[in-house]
Short mmCIF file of C-alpha atoms and ligand atoms in Angstrom, two decimals:
data_model
loop_
_atom_site.label_atom_id
_atom_site.label_comp_id
_atom_site.label_asym_id
_atom_site.label_seq_id
_atom_site.Cartn_x
_atom_site.Cartn_y
_atom_site.Cartn_z
CA MET A 1 -45.61 -0.23 5.53
CA ALA A 2 -43.76 -2.03 2.83
CA THR A 3 -41.32 -3.76 4.20
CA ILE A 4 -37.66 -2.98 2.46
CA LYS A 5 -35.38 -6.25 1.84
CA THR A 6 -31.24 -5.53 2.86
CA ALA A 7 -28.46 -7.45 1.62
CA THR A 8 -26.93 -9.60 3.58
CA GLY A 9 -23.70 -12.19 3.07
CA PRO A 10 -21.62 -14.54 4.21
CA ALA A 11 -21.05 -14.49 8.08
CA TYR A 12 -16.84 -14.25 6.70
CA SER A 13 -14.13 -12.70 3.96
CA ARG A 14 -10.91 -13.66 3.49
CA LEU A 15 -7.82 -13.46 0.92
CA LEU A 16 -8.03 -15.39 -1.73
CA SER A 17 -5.05 -14.66 -3.49
CA VAL A 18 -2.42 -11.84 -3.77
CA ALA A 19 0.08 -10.80 -6.88
CA GLY A 20 2.13 -7.84 -7.00
CA VAL A 21 4.34 -6.31 -10.68
CA ARG A 22 6.99 -4.20 -10.02
CA GLY A 23 8.27 -1.24 -12.31
CA ASN A 24 10.75 -2.42 -14.46
CA ARG A 25 13.38 0.02 -13.81
CA VAL A 26 16.12 -0.63 -11.41
CA VAL A 27 17.10 2.59 -9.75
CA ASP A 28 20.35 1.80 -6.92
CA ASN A 29 21.24 4.78 -5.27
CA ALA A 30 24.66 5.47 -6.85
CA GLU A 31 22.00 6.61 -9.81
CA MET A 32 20.12 8.68 -7.30
CA CYS A 33 22.82 10.35 -6.63
CA THR A 34 23.74 11.72 -9.83
CA TYR A 35 20.48 13.51 -9.40
CA ILE A 36 20.30 14.58 -5.50
CA ASP A 37 22.88 15.88 -3.58
CA SER A 38 23.01 12.60 -1.05
CA SER A 39 24.92 9.70 -0.37
CA ASP A 40 24.21 5.64 -0.56
CA GLU A 41 24.68 5.58 2.92
CA TRP A 42 22.51 8.31 4.19
CA ILE A 43 19.98 6.62 2.01
CA GLN A 44 20.56 3.24 3.53
CA GLN A 45 21.13 4.63 6.99
CA ARG A 46 17.81 6.79 7.25
CA THR A 47 15.40 4.53 5.49
CA GLY A 48 16.64 0.83 4.20
CA ILE A 49 16.55 1.76 0.97
CA VAL A 50 19.22 -0.45 -1.45
CA GLU A 51 17.71 0.43 -4.59
CA ARG A 52 13.92 1.52 -5.88
CA ARG A 53 11.85 0.40 -9.07
CA TRP A 54 10.54 2.74 -11.23
CA VAL A 55 8.05 2.23 -15.04
CA ASP A 56 9.68 1.84 -17.94
CA GLU A 57 8.60 3.56 -20.86
CA ASN A 58 6.23 0.93 -21.84
CA GLN A 59 4.47 0.66 -18.44
CA THR A 60 1.75 3.04 -16.07
CA ALA A 61 -0.22 2.96 -13.14
CA LEU A 62 -3.04 0.87 -15.51
CA SER A 63 -0.45 -1.73 -17.40
CA MET A 64 0.79 -2.38 -13.93
CA ALA A 65 -2.54 -2.58 -12.32
CA LEU A 66 -4.47 -4.97 -15.38
CA GLU A 67 -1.05 -7.40 -14.81
CA ALA A 68 -1.70 -7.76 -11.27
CA GLY A 69 -5.43 -7.79 -10.96
CA VAL A 70 -5.10 -10.90 -13.96
CA GLU A 71 -2.32 -12.53 -12.27
CA ALA A 72 -4.76 -12.40 -8.83
CA ILE A 73 -7.94 -13.88 -10.53
CA LYS A 74 -5.79 -16.15 -12.09
CA ARG A 75 -4.55 -17.36 -8.27
CA ALA A 76 -7.96 -16.94 -7.05
CA GLY A 77 -9.26 -19.74 -9.53
CA LEU A 78 -11.32 -17.65 -10.61
CA GLN A 79 -12.73 -15.93 -14.05
CA PRO A 80 -12.75 -12.33 -14.42
CA ASP A 81 -16.65 -12.50 -14.67
CA GLU A 82 -16.91 -13.70 -11.26
CA VAL A 83 -15.38 -10.72 -9.66
CA ASP A 84 -18.24 -8.26 -8.88
CA ALA A 85 -16.55 -5.28 -7.32
CA VAL A 86 -13.07 -3.39 -8.41
CA LEU A 87 -11.46 -1.18 -5.81
CA ILE A 88 -8.32 0.61 -6.86
CA ALA A 89 -6.51 2.19 -3.88
CA THR A 90 -4.07 5.11 -5.71
CA VAL A 91 -3.21 8.65 -5.77
CA SER A 92 -1.33 8.38 -9.31
CA HIS A 93 -3.87 8.50 -11.47
CA PHE A 94 -3.93 11.28 -14.03
CA LYS A 95 -7.69 11.87 -14.52
CA GLN A 96 -10.72 13.17 -12.10
CA THR A 97 -12.72 11.14 -13.66
CA PRO A 98 -13.24 8.41 -15.35
CA SER A 99 -11.57 6.15 -12.19
CA LEU A 100 -8.57 3.76 -12.89
CA ALA A 101 -11.30 1.14 -11.35
CA VAL A 102 -13.87 1.17 -14.38
CA LEU A 103 -10.45 1.10 -16.78
CA VAL A 104 -8.72 -1.63 -14.95
CA ALA A 105 -12.12 -3.84 -15.09
CA ASP A 106 -12.62 -3.10 -18.30
CA GLY A 107 -9.29 -4.18 -19.37
CA LEU A 108 -10.19 -7.25 -17.49
CA GLY A 109 -12.80 -7.96 -19.15
CA ILE A 110 -15.18 -8.01 -15.96
CA GLN A 111 -19.02 -7.36 -16.95
CA ASP A 112 -20.86 -4.62 -15.12
CA PRO A 113 -18.52 -4.73 -11.54
CA ALA A 114 -18.81 -1.91 -8.89
CA ALA A 115 -15.92 0.03 -9.28
CA TYR A 116 -14.22 3.06 -7.97
CA ASP A 117 -10.90 4.39 -6.99
CA ILE A 118 -10.05 5.08 -3.28
CA SER A 119 -7.54 8.39 -2.33
CA ALA A 120 -6.23 7.13 0.76
CA ALA A 121 -2.54 7.37 -0.25
CA CYS A 122 -0.44 4.74 1.46
CA ALA A 123 -3.37 3.62 3.77
CA GLY A 124 -5.57 2.74 0.25
CA PHE A 125 -4.63 -0.92 0.20
CA CYS A 126 -5.73 -1.55 3.79
CA TYR A 127 -8.78 0.88 3.14
CA GLY A 128 -9.54 -1.32 0.16
CA VAL A 129 -9.73 -4.48 2.15
CA GLY A 130 -11.65 -2.75 5.16
CA GLN A 131 -14.07 -1.79 1.96
CA ALA A 132 -13.85 -5.43 0.78
CA ASP A 133 -14.28 -7.35 3.75
CA ALA A 134 -17.44 -5.14 4.46
CA LEU A 135 -19.04 -5.22 0.76
CA VAL A 136 -18.37 -9.50 1.46
CA ARG A 137 -19.81 -9.44 4.66
CA GLY A 138 -22.83 -6.79 3.75
CA GLY A 139 -24.37 -9.21 0.10
CA LEU A 140 -22.84 -6.23 -1.85
CA ALA A 141 -20.39 -8.00 -3.61
CA ARG A 142 -19.43 -11.91 -3.54
CA ASN A 143 -15.70 -11.25 -4.71
CA VAL A 144 -13.59 -8.14 -4.75
CA LEU A 145 -10.21 -7.57 -6.81
CA VAL A 146 -8.81 -4.74 -4.43
CA ILE A 147 -5.31 -3.10 -6.58
CA GLY A 148 -3.14 -0.54 -4.67
CA VAL A 149 -1.21 1.12 -7.59
CA GLU A 150 1.27 3.99 -7.39
CA ALA A 151 3.60 5.17 -10.64
CA LEU A 152 5.20 8.43 -8.14
CA SER A 153 8.16 8.40 -10.17
CA MET A 154 6.50 10.69 -12.05
CA PHE A 155 5.26 12.45 -9.05
CA ILE A 156 9.02 13.19 -7.81
CA ASP A 157 10.64 16.52 -7.40
CA LEU A 158 14.23 15.78 -8.35
CA ALA A 159 15.27 19.19 -7.07
CA ASP A 160 14.29 17.76 -3.77
CA ARG A 161 16.42 15.62 -1.95
CA SER A 162 14.63 14.89 0.97
CA THR A 163 11.58 13.41 -0.41
CA ALA A 164 13.26 12.05 -4.37
CA PHE A 165 14.92 8.92 -2.89
CA LEU A 166 12.09 7.66 -1.45
CA PHE A 167 9.24 7.11 -3.45
CA SER A 168 8.72 4.08 -6.31
CA ASP A 169 6.05 2.65 -8.96
CA GLY A 170 4.46 -0.75 -8.59
CA ALA A 171 1.55 -2.78 -8.03
CA GLY A 172 -0.10 -5.38 -5.73
CA ALA A 173 -3.25 -7.12 -6.04
CA VAL A 174 -5.92 -9.36 -3.74
CA VAL A 175 -8.92 -11.10 -3.90
CA ILE A 176 -11.69 -10.63 -1.00
CA GLY A 177 -14.21 -13.40 -1.28
CA PRO A 178 -16.60 -15.53 1.24
CA SER A 179 -15.13 -17.58 3.69
CA ASP A 180 -16.27 -20.51 5.79
CA GLU A 181 -14.01 -18.91 9.18
CA PRO A 182 -13.45 -15.56 10.26
CA SER A 183 -9.91 -14.60 8.39
CA ILE A 184 -9.89 -10.38 8.27
CA GLY A 185 -10.48 -8.71 11.78
CA PRO A 186 -12.04 -5.32 12.22
CA THR A 187 -9.90 -2.26 10.08
CA VAL A 188 -8.87 0.24 12.71
CA TRP A 189 -9.09 3.48 10.27
CA GLY A 190 -9.30 7.27 10.75
CA SER A 191 -7.59 10.36 9.23
CA ASP A 192 -6.61 13.66 10.31
CA GLY A 193 -7.19 16.63 7.86
CA SER A 194 -5.70 18.85 9.75
CA GLN A 195 -2.50 17.47 9.14
CA ALA A 196 -2.81 17.67 5.23
CA PRO A 197 -0.39 20.13 4.74
CA VAL A 198 2.23 17.41 5.81
CA ILE A 199 2.58 15.20 2.55
CA ASP A 200 0.89 17.00 -0.49
CA ILE A 201 0.93 16.07 -4.19
CA HIS A 202 0.24 20.03 -5.80
CA ALA A 203 -3.23 21.11 -7.17
CA TRP A 204 -3.13 20.28 -11.41
CA ASP A 205 -3.90 24.12 -11.17
CA THR A 206 -0.92 25.30 -9.90
CA VAL A 207 1.48 23.60 -12.76
CA ASP A 208 2.54 24.82 -15.85
CA LYS A 209 0.34 23.25 -18.70
CA GLY A 210 1.92 19.73 -19.38
CA ASP A 211 3.88 19.96 -16.21
CA ILE A 212 3.28 16.97 -13.50
CA PRO A 213 2.49 18.23 -9.82
CA LYS A 214 5.12 17.49 -7.84
CA ILE A 215 5.17 15.70 -3.93
CA THR A 216 6.00 17.76 -1.62
CA MET A 217 6.26 15.94 2.42
CA GLU A 218 7.60 16.81 5.97
CA GLY A 219 9.39 14.29 6.41
CA ARG A 220 10.20 14.57 10.26
CA ALA A 221 6.56 15.22 11.33
CA VAL A 222 5.44 11.65 9.54
CA PHE A 223 8.05 9.98 11.31
CA LYS A 224 7.25 11.11 14.29
CA TRP A 225 3.23 10.54 13.78
CA ALA A 226 4.10 7.24 12.40
CA THR A 227 5.59 5.91 14.75
CA THR A 228 3.71 7.54 18.40
CA ALA A 229 0.09 7.56 17.55
CA ILE A 230 0.25 5.40 14.24
CA ALA A 231 2.10 2.68 16.40
CA GLU A 232 -0.33 2.74 18.55
CA LYS A 233 -3.16 2.04 16.04
CA THR A 234 -1.17 -0.83 14.74
CA LYS A 235 -1.98 -2.31 18.49
CA GLN A 236 -5.33 -1.26 18.46
CA ALA A 237 -5.75 -3.68 14.79
CA LEU A 238 -4.20 -6.50 16.56
CA GLU A 239 -6.38 -6.18 19.64
CA VAL A 240 -9.87 -6.07 18.01
CA ALA A 241 -9.40 -8.94 16.44
CA GLY A 242 -9.29 -10.95 19.88
CA LEU A 243 -5.22 -11.31 19.28
CA ALA A 244 -1.77 -10.84 21.27
CA PRO A 245 1.20 -10.73 19.54
CA GLU A 246 2.38 -14.36 20.44
CA ASP A 247 -0.38 -15.03 17.83
CA LEU A 248 1.03 -13.21 14.95
CA ASP A 249 3.04 -15.07 12.03
CA VAL A 250 3.93 -11.90 10.27
CA PHE A 251 3.82 -8.03 10.14
CA ILE A 252 3.65 -6.21 6.91
CA PRO A 253 3.78 -2.28 7.63
CA HIS A 254 3.61 0.39 4.80
CA GLN A 255 7.07 0.06 4.07
CA ALA A 256 8.20 4.03 4.11
CA ASN A 257 11.09 3.33 6.20
CA ASN A 258 12.76 0.85 8.29
CA ARG A 259 13.50 3.09 10.85
CA ILE A 260 9.77 3.19 11.50
CA THR A 261 9.10 -0.62 10.94
CA ASP A 262 12.33 -0.92 13.96
CA SER A 263 10.35 1.76 16.09
CA MET A 264 6.70 0.35 15.76
CA LEU A 265 8.38 -3.66 16.48
CA ARG A 266 9.79 -1.94 19.72
CA HIS A 267 6.11 -0.16 20.06
CA LEU A 268 4.59 -4.05 20.20
CA SER A 269 6.66 -6.24 21.32
CA LEU A 270 6.52 -8.80 18.43
CA PRO A 271 7.82 -12.32 19.72
CA ASP A 272 11.27 -12.75 17.80
CA ASP A 273 9.79 -15.13 14.87
CA VAL A 274 7.43 -13.12 13.88
CA VAL A 275 8.48 -12.55 9.93
CA ILE A 276 8.44 -8.67 9.66
CA ALA A 277 8.01 -7.04 6.01
CA ARG A 278 11.05 -5.53 4.84
CA ASP A 279 10.41 -5.31 0.50
CA ILE A 280 12.17 -1.52 1.24
CA THR A 281 14.96 -2.52 0.52
CA HIS A 282 15.28 -3.61 -3.13
CA MET A 283 11.73 -1.41 -3.77
CA GLY A 284 11.41 1.85 -2.08
CA ASN A 285 7.71 2.94 -1.04
CA SER A 286 5.67 2.21 -3.60
CA SER A 287 2.33 4.13 -1.17
CA ALA A 288 -1.22 1.94 -1.82
CA ALA A 289 0.95 -0.85 -3.56
CA SER A 290 3.54 -1.95 -0.98
CA ILE A 291 1.47 -3.90 1.61
CA PRO A 292 0.14 -6.42 -0.52
CA LEU A 293 3.74 -6.38 -2.71
CA ALA A 294 5.32 -7.16 0.43
CA MET A 295 2.87 -9.66 0.87
CA ASP A 296 3.12 -11.22 -2.33
CA ALA A 297 6.89 -11.74 -1.93
CA LEU A 298 6.96 -13.03 1.16
CA LEU A 299 5.05 -15.61 0.23
CA ALA A 300 6.80 -15.98 -3.12
CA GLU A 301 10.30 -16.25 -1.44
CA GLY A 302 8.84 -18.81 1.39
CA LYS A 303 9.28 -16.67 4.18
CA ALA A 304 5.60 -16.47 4.96
CA LYS A 305 2.85 -19.57 4.09
CA SER A 306 -0.60 -19.73 3.21
CA GLY A 307 -2.99 -19.49 6.62
CA ASP A 308 -0.22 -17.56 8.17
CA VAL A 309 -1.40 -14.46 10.47
CA ALA A 310 -0.59 -10.96 9.18
CA LEU A 311 -0.98 -7.73 10.96
CA THR A 312 -0.82 -4.97 8.38
CA ILE A 313 -0.65 -0.78 8.66
CA GLY A 314 -1.12 1.62 6.27
CA PHE A 315 -0.13 5.54 6.70
CA GLY A 316 0.52 8.22 5.04
CA ALA A 317 -0.80 11.67 3.33
CA GLY A 318 -4.08 12.59 4.50
CA LEU A 319 -2.90 12.29 7.16
CA VAL A 320 -5.03 8.63 7.16
CA TYR A 321 -4.31 5.41 8.17
CA ALA A 322 -5.57 1.79 8.26
CA GLY A 323 -4.91 -1.58 9.34
CA GLN A 324 -6.05 -5.25 9.95
CA VAL A 325 -5.16 -8.88 10.54
CA LEU A 326 -5.55 -10.82 8.21
CA ARG A 327 -4.89 -14.86 7.06
CA LEU A 328 -2.63 -14.95 3.84
CA PRO A 329 -4.13 -16.76 0.85
O1 UT7 B 1 4.58 7.03 2.78
C1 UT7 B 1 4.14 7.98 3.09
C2 UT7 B 1 4.88 8.52 4.20
N1 UT7 B 1 6.13 9.09 4.59
C3 UT7 B 1 6.89 8.49 5.37
O2 UT7 B 1 6.48 7.72 6.01
C4 UT7 B 1 8.34 9.26 5.40
C5 UT7 B 1 8.74 9.55 7.01
N2 UT7 B 1 9.82 10.24 7.46
C6 UT7 B 1 11.07 9.87 6.92
O3 UT7 B 1 11.67 8.48 6.69
C7 UT7 B 1 12.42 10.71 7.10
O4 UT7 B 1 12.01 11.71 7.68
C8 UT7 B 1 13.40 10.98 5.64
C9 UT7 B 1 13.62 9.41 5.40
C10 UT7 B 1 12.05 11.35 4.69
C11 UT7 B 1 13.84 11.65 6.23
O5 UT7 B 1 14.70 11.41 7.02
P1 UT7 B 1 15.46 12.17 8.41
O6 UT7 B 1 16.20 11.47 9.79
O7 UT7 B 1 14.21 11.92 9.00
O8 UT7 B 1 15.71 13.56 8.01
P2 UT7 B 1 15.96 14.61 8.21
O9 UT7 B 1 14.87 15.08 7.55
O10 UT7 B 1 16.09 14.78 9.91
O11 UT7 B 1 17.38 15.30 7.88
C12 UT7 B 1 18.21 15.13 8.75
C13 UT7 B 1 19.59 15.70 8.32
C14 UT7 B 1 19.09 16.89 7.81
O12 UT7 B 1 20.48 17.80 7.55
P3 UT7 B 1 21.26 18.56 9.05
O13 UT7 B 1 19.95 19.59 9.06
O14 UT7 B 1 20.94 17.77 10.00
O15 UT7 B 1 22.11 19.31 9.45
C15 UT7 B 1 18.82 17.35 6.19
O16 UT7 B 1 19.33 18.58 6.09
O17 UT7 B 1 20.09 15.23 6.48
C16 UT7 B 1 19.59 16.20 5.90
N3 UT7 B 1 19.24 15.49 4.48
C17 UT7 B 1 20.26 14.65 3.15
N4 UT7 B 1 21.52 14.17 3.50
C18 UT7 B 1 21.61 13.62 2.61
C19 UT7 B 1 18.00 15.66 3.86
N5 UT7 B 1 17.77 14.75 2.86
C20 UT7 B 1 19.17 14.24 2.71
C21 UT7 B 1 20.06 13.35 1.71
N6 UT7 B 1 20.76 12.96 1.69
N7 UT7 B 1 18.31 13.14 0.66
#
């Protein structure tokens, strides 16, 4: 019987770099309150958001992904040709096909990479990290570019005061490649499609020609799920990496709401010196981009450093979630 040779890779993978790009347009709560019946005080109290970033007329999901991707490859010390898989986590791409990933790969000058999009909303980046880790260790790719990118301002319903103030635009990119030491823990992930209606972007065939479908969300239902089931999954991501709260340096939850983060902190009982990402304050909720953007900002501001042990958790529309422990690049 013929023996099939199987792919094998290095024992471990790690993040080699991270880079972020934000929408150029700063929309503060005062401006937001010219669109919806709300107040700066209410938005800050309920979410922690002071301002959010939206694309300007020269930016798109593709342009932000390209910009973040170029920088992440440069910071990894690689040439584009050394990247052999491109994964884009997004729900903002307007086309069913071709994927945003092939456009980004082509724009970056990467020759012949595996390229595909991941539709896992606010968990998309952590899905991508889990995939990239498996691709590298399984021998299917050596260096993987993972980008979480969203231009959600285009999908916001400015007539819906219960969601319009939350969402924002940006791209966060990482390169994941081989490592001599264990640097990415097992990904804890899953989904609950029975809750699909809780966060929804309308189908394209339900809008008038030329219109863009809008986001709807039952905020309270998401809030409850995130602070109960997902807080527990976050704990699991730490446990399956064989770590205790004392081993953590940084906690980077999806930037959905500072009150969700606070509730998770009570559940996790993290030591006081763990650095907590609060990027939402000046960014809003950029879905798949929120975790890598927060990571990049913590490193740039010197609040976290290369080699720190971070815990991530993404959660959102699907409903879906994913998280893992990783060493910062
Ligand atoms: O990234 C994807 C995952 N998404 C999330 O994680 C979002 C999770 N959910 C949330 O973050 C919160 O549910 C929101 C921030 C969206 C809303 O906060 P909340 O504390 O859950 O508010 P609520 O929907 O329970 O509304 C409380 C009150 C209501 O008034 P009554 O019924 O108490 O009189 C709303 O009508 O606040 C009212 N309200 C507002 N008031 C001023 C709702 N939206 C607004 C607003 N400004 N924009």
